[in-house]
PDB file of C-alpha atoms in Angstrom:
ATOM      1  CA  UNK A   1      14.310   1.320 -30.878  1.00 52.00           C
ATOM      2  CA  UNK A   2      17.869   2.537 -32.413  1.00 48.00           C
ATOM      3  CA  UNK A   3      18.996  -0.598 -32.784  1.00 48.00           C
ATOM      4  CA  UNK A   4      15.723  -2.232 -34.806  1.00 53.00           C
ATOM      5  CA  UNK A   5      15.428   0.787 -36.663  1.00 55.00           C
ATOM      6  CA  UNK A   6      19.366   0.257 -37.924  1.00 55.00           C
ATOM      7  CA  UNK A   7      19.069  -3.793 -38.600  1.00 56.00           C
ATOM      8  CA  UNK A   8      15.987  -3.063 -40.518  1.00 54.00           C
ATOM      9  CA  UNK A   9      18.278  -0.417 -42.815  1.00 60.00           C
ATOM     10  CA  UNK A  10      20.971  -2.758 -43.271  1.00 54.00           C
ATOM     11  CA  UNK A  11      18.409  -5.095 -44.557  1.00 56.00           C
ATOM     12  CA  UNK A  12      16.776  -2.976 -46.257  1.00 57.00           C
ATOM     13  CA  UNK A  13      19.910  -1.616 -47.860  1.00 60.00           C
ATOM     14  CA  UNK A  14      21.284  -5.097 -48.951  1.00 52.00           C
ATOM     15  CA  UNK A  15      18.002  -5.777 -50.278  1.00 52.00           C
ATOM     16  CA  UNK A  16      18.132  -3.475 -52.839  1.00 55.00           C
ATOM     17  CA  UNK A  17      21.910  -4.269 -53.877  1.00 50.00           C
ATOM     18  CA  UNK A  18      20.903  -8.137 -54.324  1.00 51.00           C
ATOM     19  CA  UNK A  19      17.965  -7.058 -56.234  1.00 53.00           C
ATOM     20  CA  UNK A  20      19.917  -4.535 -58.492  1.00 52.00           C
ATOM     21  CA  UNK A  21      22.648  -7.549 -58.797  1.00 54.00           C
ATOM     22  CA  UNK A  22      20.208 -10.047 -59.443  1.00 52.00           C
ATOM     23  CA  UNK A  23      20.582 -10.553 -63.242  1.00 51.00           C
ATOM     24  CA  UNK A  24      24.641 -11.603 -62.320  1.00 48.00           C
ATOM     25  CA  UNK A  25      24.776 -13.106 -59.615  1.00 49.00           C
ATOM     26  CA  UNK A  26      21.091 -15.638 -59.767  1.00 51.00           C
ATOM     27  CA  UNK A  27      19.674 -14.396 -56.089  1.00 50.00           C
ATOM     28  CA  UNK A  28      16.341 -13.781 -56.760  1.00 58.00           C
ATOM     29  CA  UNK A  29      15.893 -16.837 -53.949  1.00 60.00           C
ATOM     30  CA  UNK A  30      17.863 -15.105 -51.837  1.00 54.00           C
ATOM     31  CA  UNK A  31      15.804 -11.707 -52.123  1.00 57.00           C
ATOM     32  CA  UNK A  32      12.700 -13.590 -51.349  1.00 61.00           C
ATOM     33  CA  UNK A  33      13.963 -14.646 -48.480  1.00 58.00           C
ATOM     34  CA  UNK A  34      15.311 -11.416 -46.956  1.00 55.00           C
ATOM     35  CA  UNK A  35      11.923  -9.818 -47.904  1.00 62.00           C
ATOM     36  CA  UNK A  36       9.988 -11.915 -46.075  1.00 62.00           C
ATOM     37  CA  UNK A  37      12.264 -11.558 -42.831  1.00 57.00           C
ATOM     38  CA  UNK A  38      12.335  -8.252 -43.089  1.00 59.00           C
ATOM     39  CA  UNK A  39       8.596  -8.512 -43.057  1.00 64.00           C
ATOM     40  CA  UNK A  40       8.824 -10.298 -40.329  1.00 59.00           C
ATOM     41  CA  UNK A  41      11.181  -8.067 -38.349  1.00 61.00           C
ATOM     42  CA  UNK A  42       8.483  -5.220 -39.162  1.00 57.00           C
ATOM     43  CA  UNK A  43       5.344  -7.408 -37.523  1.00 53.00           C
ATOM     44  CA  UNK A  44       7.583  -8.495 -34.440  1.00 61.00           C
ATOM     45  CA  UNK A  45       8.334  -4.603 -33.916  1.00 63.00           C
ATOM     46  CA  UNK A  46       5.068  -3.826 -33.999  1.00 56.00           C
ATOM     47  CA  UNK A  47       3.506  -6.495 -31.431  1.00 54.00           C
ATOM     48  CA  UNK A  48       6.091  -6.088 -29.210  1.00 58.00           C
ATOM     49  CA  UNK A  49       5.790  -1.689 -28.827  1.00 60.00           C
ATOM     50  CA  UNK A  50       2.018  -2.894 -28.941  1.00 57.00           C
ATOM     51  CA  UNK A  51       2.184  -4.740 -26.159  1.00 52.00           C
ATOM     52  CA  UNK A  52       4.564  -2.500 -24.144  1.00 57.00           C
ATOM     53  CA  UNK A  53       2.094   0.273 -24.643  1.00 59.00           C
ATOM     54  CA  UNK A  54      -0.619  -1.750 -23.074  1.00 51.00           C
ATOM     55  CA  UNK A  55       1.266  -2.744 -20.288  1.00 52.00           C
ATOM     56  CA  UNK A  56       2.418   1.025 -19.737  1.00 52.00           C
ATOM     57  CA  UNK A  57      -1.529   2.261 -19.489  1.00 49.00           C
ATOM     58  CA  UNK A  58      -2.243  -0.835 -17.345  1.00 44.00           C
ATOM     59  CA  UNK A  59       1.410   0.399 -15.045  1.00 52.00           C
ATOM     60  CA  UNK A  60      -0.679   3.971 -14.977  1.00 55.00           C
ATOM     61  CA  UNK A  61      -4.233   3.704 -14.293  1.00 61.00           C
ATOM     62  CA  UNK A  62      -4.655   4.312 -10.504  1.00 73.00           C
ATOM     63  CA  UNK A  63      -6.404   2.090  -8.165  1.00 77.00           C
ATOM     64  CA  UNK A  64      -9.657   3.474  -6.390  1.00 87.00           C
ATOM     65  CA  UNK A  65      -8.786   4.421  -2.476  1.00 87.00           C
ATOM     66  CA  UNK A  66      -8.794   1.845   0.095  1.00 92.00           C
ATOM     67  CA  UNK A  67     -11.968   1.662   1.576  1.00 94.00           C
ATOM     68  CA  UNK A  68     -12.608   0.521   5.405  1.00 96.00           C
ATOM     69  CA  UNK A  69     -14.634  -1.448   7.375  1.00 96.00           C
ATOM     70  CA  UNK A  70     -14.825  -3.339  10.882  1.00 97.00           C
ATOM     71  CA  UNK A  71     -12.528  -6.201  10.432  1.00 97.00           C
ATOM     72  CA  UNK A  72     -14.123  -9.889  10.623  1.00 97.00           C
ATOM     73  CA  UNK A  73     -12.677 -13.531  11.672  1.00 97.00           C
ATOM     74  CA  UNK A  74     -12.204 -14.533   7.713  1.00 97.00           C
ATOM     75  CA  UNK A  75      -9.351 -11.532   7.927  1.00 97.00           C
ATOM     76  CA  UNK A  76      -7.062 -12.844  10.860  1.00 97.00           C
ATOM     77  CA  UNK A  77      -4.624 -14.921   8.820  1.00 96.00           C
ATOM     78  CA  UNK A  78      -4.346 -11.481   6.478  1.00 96.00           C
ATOM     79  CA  UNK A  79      -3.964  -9.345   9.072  1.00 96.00           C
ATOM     80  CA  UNK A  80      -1.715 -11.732  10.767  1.00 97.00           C
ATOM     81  CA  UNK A  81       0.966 -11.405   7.334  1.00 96.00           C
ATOM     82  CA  UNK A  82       0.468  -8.132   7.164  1.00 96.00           C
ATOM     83  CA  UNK A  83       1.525  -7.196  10.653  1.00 96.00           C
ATOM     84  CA  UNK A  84       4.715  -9.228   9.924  1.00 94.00           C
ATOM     85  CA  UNK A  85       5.311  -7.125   7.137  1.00 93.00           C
ATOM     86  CA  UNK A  86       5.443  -3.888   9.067  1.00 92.00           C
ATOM     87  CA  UNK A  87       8.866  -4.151  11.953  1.00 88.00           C
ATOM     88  CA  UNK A  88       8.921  -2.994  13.947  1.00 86.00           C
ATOM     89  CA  UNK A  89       5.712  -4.046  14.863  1.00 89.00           C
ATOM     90  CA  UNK A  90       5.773  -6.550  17.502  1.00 87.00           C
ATOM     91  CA  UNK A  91       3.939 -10.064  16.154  1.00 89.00           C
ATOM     92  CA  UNK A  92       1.319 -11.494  18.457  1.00 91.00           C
ATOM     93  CA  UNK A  93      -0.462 -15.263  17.938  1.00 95.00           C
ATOM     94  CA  UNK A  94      -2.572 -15.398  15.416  1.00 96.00           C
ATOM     95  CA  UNK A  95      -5.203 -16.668  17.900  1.00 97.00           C
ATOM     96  CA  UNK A  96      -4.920 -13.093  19.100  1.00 96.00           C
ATOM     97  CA  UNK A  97      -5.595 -11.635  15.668  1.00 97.00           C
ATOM     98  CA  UNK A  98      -8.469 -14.185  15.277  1.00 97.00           C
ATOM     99  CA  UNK A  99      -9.689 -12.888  18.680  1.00 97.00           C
ATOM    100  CA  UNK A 100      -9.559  -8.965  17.631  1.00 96.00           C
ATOM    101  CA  UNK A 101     -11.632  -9.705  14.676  1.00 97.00           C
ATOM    102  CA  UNK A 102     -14.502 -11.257  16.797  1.00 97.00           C
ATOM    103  CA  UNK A 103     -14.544  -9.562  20.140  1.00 96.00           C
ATOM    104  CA  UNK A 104     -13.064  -6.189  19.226  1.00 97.00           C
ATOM    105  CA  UNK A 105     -14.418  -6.006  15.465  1.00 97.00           C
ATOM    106  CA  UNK A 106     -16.300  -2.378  16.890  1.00 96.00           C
ATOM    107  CA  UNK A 107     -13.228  -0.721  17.625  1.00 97.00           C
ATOM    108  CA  UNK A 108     -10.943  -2.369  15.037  1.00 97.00           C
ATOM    109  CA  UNK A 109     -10.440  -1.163  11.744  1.00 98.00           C
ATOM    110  CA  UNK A 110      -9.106  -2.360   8.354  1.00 97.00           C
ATOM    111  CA  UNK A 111      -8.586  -0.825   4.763  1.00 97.00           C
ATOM    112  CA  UNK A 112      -9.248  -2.792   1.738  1.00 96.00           C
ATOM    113  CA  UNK A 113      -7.610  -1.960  -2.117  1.00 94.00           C
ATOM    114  CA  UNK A 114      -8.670  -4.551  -4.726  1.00 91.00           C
ATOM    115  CA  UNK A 115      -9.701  -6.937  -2.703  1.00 90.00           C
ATOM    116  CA  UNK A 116      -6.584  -7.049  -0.604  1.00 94.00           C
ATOM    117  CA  UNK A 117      -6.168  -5.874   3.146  1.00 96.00           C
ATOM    118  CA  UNK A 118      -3.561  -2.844   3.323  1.00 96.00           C
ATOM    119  CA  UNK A 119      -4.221  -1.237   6.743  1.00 97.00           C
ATOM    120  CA  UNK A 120      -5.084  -2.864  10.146  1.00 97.00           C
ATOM    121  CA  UNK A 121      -6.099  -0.604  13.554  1.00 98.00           C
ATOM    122  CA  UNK A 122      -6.808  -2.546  16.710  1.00 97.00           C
ATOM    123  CA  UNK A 123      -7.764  -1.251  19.568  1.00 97.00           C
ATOM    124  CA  UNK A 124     -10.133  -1.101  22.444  1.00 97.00           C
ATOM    125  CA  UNK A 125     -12.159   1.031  25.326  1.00 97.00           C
ATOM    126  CA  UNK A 126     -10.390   0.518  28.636  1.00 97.00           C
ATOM    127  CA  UNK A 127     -12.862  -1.150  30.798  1.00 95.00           C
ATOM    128  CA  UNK A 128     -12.660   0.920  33.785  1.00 96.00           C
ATOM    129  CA  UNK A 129     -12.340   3.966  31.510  1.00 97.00           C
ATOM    130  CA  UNK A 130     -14.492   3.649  29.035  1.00 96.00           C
ATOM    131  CA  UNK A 131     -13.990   7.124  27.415  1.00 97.00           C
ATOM    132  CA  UNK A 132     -11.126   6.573  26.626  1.00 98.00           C
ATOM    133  CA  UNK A 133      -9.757   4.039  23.128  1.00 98.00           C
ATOM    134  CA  UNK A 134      -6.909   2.592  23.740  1.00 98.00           C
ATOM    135  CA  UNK A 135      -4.888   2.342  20.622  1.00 97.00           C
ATOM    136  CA  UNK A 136      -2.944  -0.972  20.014  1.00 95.00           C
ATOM    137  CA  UNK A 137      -1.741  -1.258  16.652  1.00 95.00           C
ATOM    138  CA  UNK A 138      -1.235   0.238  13.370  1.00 96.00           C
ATOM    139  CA  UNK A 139      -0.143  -2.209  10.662  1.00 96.00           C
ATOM    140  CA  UNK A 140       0.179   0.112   6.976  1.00 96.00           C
ATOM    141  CA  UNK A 141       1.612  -1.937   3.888  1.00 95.00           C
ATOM    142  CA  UNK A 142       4.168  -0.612   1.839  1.00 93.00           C
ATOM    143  CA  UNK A 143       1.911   0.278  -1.101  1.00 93.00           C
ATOM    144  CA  UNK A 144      -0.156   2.884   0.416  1.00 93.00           C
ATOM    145  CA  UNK A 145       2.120   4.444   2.906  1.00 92.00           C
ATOM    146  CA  UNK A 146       2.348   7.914   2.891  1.00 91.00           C
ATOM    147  CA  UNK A 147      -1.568   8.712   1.634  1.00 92.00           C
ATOM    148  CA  UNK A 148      -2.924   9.251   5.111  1.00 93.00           C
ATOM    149  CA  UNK A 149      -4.851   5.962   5.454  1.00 95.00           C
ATOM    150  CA  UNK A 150      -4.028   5.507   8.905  1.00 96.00           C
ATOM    151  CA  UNK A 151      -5.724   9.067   9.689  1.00 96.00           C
ATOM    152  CA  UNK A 152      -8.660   8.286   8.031  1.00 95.00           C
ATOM    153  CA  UNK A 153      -9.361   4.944   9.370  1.00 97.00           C
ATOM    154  CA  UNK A 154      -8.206   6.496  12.629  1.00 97.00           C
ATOM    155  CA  UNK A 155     -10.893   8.991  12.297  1.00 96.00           C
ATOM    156  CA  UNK A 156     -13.514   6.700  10.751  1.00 96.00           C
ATOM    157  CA  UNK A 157     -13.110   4.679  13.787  1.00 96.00           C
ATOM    158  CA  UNK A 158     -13.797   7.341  15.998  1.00 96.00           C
ATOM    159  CA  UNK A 159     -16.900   8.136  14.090  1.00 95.00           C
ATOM    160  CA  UNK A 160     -18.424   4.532  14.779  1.00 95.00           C
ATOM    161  CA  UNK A 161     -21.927   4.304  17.067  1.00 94.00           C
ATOM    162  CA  UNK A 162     -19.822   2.784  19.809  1.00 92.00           C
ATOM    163  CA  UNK A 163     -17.172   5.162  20.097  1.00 95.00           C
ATOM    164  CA  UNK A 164     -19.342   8.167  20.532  1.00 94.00           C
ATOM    165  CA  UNK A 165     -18.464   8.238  24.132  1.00 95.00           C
ATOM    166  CA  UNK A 166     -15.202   8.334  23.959  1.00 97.00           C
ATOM    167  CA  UNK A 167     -13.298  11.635  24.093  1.00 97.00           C
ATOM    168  CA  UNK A 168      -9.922  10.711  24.970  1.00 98.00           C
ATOM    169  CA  UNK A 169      -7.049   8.365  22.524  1.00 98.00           C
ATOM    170  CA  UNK A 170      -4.192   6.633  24.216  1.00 98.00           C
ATOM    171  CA  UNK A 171      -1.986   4.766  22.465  1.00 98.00           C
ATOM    172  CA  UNK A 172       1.903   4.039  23.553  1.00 97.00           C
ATOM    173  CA  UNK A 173       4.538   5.331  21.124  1.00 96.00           C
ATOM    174  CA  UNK A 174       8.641   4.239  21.181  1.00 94.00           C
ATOM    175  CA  UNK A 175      11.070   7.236  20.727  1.00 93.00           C
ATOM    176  CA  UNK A 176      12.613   6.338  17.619  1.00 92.00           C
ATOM    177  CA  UNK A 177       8.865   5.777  16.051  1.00 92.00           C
ATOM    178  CA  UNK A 178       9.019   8.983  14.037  1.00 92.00           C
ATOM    179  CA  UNK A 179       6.015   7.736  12.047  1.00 91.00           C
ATOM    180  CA  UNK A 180       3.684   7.328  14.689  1.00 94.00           C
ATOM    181  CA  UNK A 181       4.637  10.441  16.285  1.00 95.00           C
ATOM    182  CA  UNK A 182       3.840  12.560  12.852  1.00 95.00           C
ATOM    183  CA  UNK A 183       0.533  10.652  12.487  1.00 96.00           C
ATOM    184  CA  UNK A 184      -0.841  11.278  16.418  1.00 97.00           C
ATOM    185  CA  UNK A 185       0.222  15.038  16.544  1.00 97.00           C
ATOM    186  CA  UNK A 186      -1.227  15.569  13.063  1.00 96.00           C
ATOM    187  CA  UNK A 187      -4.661  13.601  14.739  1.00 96.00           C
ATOM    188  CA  UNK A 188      -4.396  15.976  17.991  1.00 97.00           C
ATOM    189  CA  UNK A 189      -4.440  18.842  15.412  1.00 96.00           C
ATOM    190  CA  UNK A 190      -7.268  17.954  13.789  1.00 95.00           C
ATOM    191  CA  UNK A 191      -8.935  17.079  16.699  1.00 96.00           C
ATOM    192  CA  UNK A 192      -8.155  20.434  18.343  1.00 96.00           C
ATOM    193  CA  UNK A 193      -7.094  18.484  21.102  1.00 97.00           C
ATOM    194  CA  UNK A 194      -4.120  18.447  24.007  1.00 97.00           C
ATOM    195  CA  UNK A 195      -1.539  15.752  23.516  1.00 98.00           C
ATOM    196  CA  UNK A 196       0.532  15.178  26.561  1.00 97.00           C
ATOM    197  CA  UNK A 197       3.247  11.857  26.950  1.00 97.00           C
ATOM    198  CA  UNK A 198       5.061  10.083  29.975  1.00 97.00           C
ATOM    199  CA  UNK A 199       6.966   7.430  30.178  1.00 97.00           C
ATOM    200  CA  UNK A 200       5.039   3.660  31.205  1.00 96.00           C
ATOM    201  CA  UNK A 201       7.259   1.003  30.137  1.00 94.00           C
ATOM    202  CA  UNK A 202      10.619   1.417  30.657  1.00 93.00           C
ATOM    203  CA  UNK A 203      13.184  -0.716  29.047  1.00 92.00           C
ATOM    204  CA  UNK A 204      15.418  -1.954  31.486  1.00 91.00           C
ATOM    205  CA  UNK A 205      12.761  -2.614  33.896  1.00 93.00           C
ATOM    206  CA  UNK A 206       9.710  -3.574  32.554  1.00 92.00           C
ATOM    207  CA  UNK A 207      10.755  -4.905  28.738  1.00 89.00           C
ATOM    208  CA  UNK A 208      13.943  -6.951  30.134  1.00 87.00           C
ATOM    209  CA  UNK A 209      16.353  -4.804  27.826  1.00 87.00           C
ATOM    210  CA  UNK A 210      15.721  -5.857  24.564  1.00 86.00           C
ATOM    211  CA  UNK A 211      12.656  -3.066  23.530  1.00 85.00           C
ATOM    212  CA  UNK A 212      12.454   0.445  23.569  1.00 92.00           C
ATOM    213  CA  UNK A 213      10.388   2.174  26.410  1.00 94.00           C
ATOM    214  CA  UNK A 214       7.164   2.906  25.621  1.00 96.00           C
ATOM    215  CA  UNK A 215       6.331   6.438  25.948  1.00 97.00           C
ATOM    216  CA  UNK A 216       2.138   6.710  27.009  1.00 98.00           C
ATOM    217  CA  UNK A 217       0.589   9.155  24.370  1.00 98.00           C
ATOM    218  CA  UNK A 218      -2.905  10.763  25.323  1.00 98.00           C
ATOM    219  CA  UNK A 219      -4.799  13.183  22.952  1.00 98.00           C
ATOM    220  CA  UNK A 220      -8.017  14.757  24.673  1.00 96.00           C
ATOM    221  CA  UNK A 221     -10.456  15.432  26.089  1.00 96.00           C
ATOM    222  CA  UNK A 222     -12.410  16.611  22.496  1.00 96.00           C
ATOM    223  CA  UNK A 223     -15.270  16.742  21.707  1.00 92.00           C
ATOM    224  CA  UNK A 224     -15.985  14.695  17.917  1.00 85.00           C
ATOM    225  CA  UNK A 225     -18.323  16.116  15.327  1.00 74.00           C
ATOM    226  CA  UNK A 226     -21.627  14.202  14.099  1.00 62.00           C
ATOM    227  CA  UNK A 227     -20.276  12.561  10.440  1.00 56.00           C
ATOM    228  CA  UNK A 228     -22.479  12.702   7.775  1.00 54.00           C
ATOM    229  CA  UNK A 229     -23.726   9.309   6.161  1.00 54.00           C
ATOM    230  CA  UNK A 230     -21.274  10.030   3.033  1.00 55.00           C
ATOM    231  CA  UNK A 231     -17.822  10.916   5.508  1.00 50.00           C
ATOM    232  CA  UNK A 232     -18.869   7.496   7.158  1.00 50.00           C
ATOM    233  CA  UNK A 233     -19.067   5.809   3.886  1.00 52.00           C
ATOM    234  CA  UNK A 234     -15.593   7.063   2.924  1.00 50.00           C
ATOM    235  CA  UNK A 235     -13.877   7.615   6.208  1.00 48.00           C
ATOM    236  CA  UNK A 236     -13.628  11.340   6.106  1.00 42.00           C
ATOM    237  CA  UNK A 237     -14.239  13.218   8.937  1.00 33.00           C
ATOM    238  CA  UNK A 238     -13.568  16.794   9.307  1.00 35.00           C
TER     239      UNK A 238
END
């Protein structure tokens, strides 16, 4: 802004000497000229601090929350790319993915912001446990991190027709996974359930030294509140 503001008073000062000079020195050409650049300096200004402005609104107007649903077969290459964008997840086939989204669409979860997929929960009821959801993966991009979506969905999930039997979450968390921890603690809380954690893989011996052991995570029993038709439509459950 300084710097257009000072060009266009240098021109504007050297305007005025040419045309107080013009009677000895024949520039009346010349004044014409500078006139219309400056007027054209002036319009250029404008249009371009126009069209910052707009793009400065557009920067600021939020985007509605991500809103979730079951996940279906026309997601799996999605949620495939996604999962590869959150290490240290570990990437599975995308056959798998494809699989999660047809025979485990009831107790797998995703989040959707303009038309784009941001979260992904799979999971599952043991089969010889039924009560309890097992709790594979949580796959968050970048651009809604930190808003509690995984908590919601988490919850939302949990609120589905065939998970009212369950009353126990397992899930395995690594040691270093600080984010994981915060978000299962903060759903024990709200659950006002026990969490208790042992070790099941260990790392020399069952993930040939090149993971982290995988510490078993179970928060239960509880007992989950009937959601209203609105907390199912928007994922809140308290």
């Amino acid at each position: 802004m300084f710097f257009h503001r000072t060009k266009y008073n240098i021109y504007k000062s050297l305007f005025y000497i040419i045309i107080y000079r013009r009677s000895i020195y024949k520039v009346d050409s010349v004044a014409l000229t500078l006139k219309m650049w400056l007027q054209y300096s002036l319009v250029n200004q404008s249009i371009s601090m126009g069209a910052n402005q707009h793009m400065n609104h557009a920067q600021s107007v939020p985007l509605a929350p991500p809103t979730v649903r079951p996940p279906r077969i026309a997601d799996a290459q999605a949620l495939h790319a996604l999962i590869n964008q959150c290490p240290p997840l570990d990437t599975n086939s995308l056959y798998c993915n494809l699989l999660q989204c047809l025979h485990f669409a009831e107790t797998c979860i995703v989040a959707e912001q303009a038309g784009r997929l941001v979260a992904f929960i799979s999971g599952y009821r043991l089969p010889d446990q039924p009560h309890v959801l097992f709790v594979w993966q949580i796959a968050v991009a970048v651009v809604v991190r930190g808003q509690g979506v995984a908590g919601r969905m988490l919850l939302s999930l949990l609120s589905r027709p065939n998970c009212a039997a369950v009353t126990e979450i397992q899930t395995t968390v690594t040691p270093s996974n600080i984010a994981s921890w915060s978000l299962f603690t903060g759903i024990a809380r709200r659950l006002h359930a026990p969490l208790t954690r042992r070790l099941l893989f260990e790392r020399d011996l069952h993930l040939d030294a090149c993971h982290e052991s995988e510490v078993l995570v179970t928060i239960g029993p509880f007992v989950l509140q009937t959601p209203t038709s609105d907390q199912r439509q928007s994922g809140e459950i308290t």
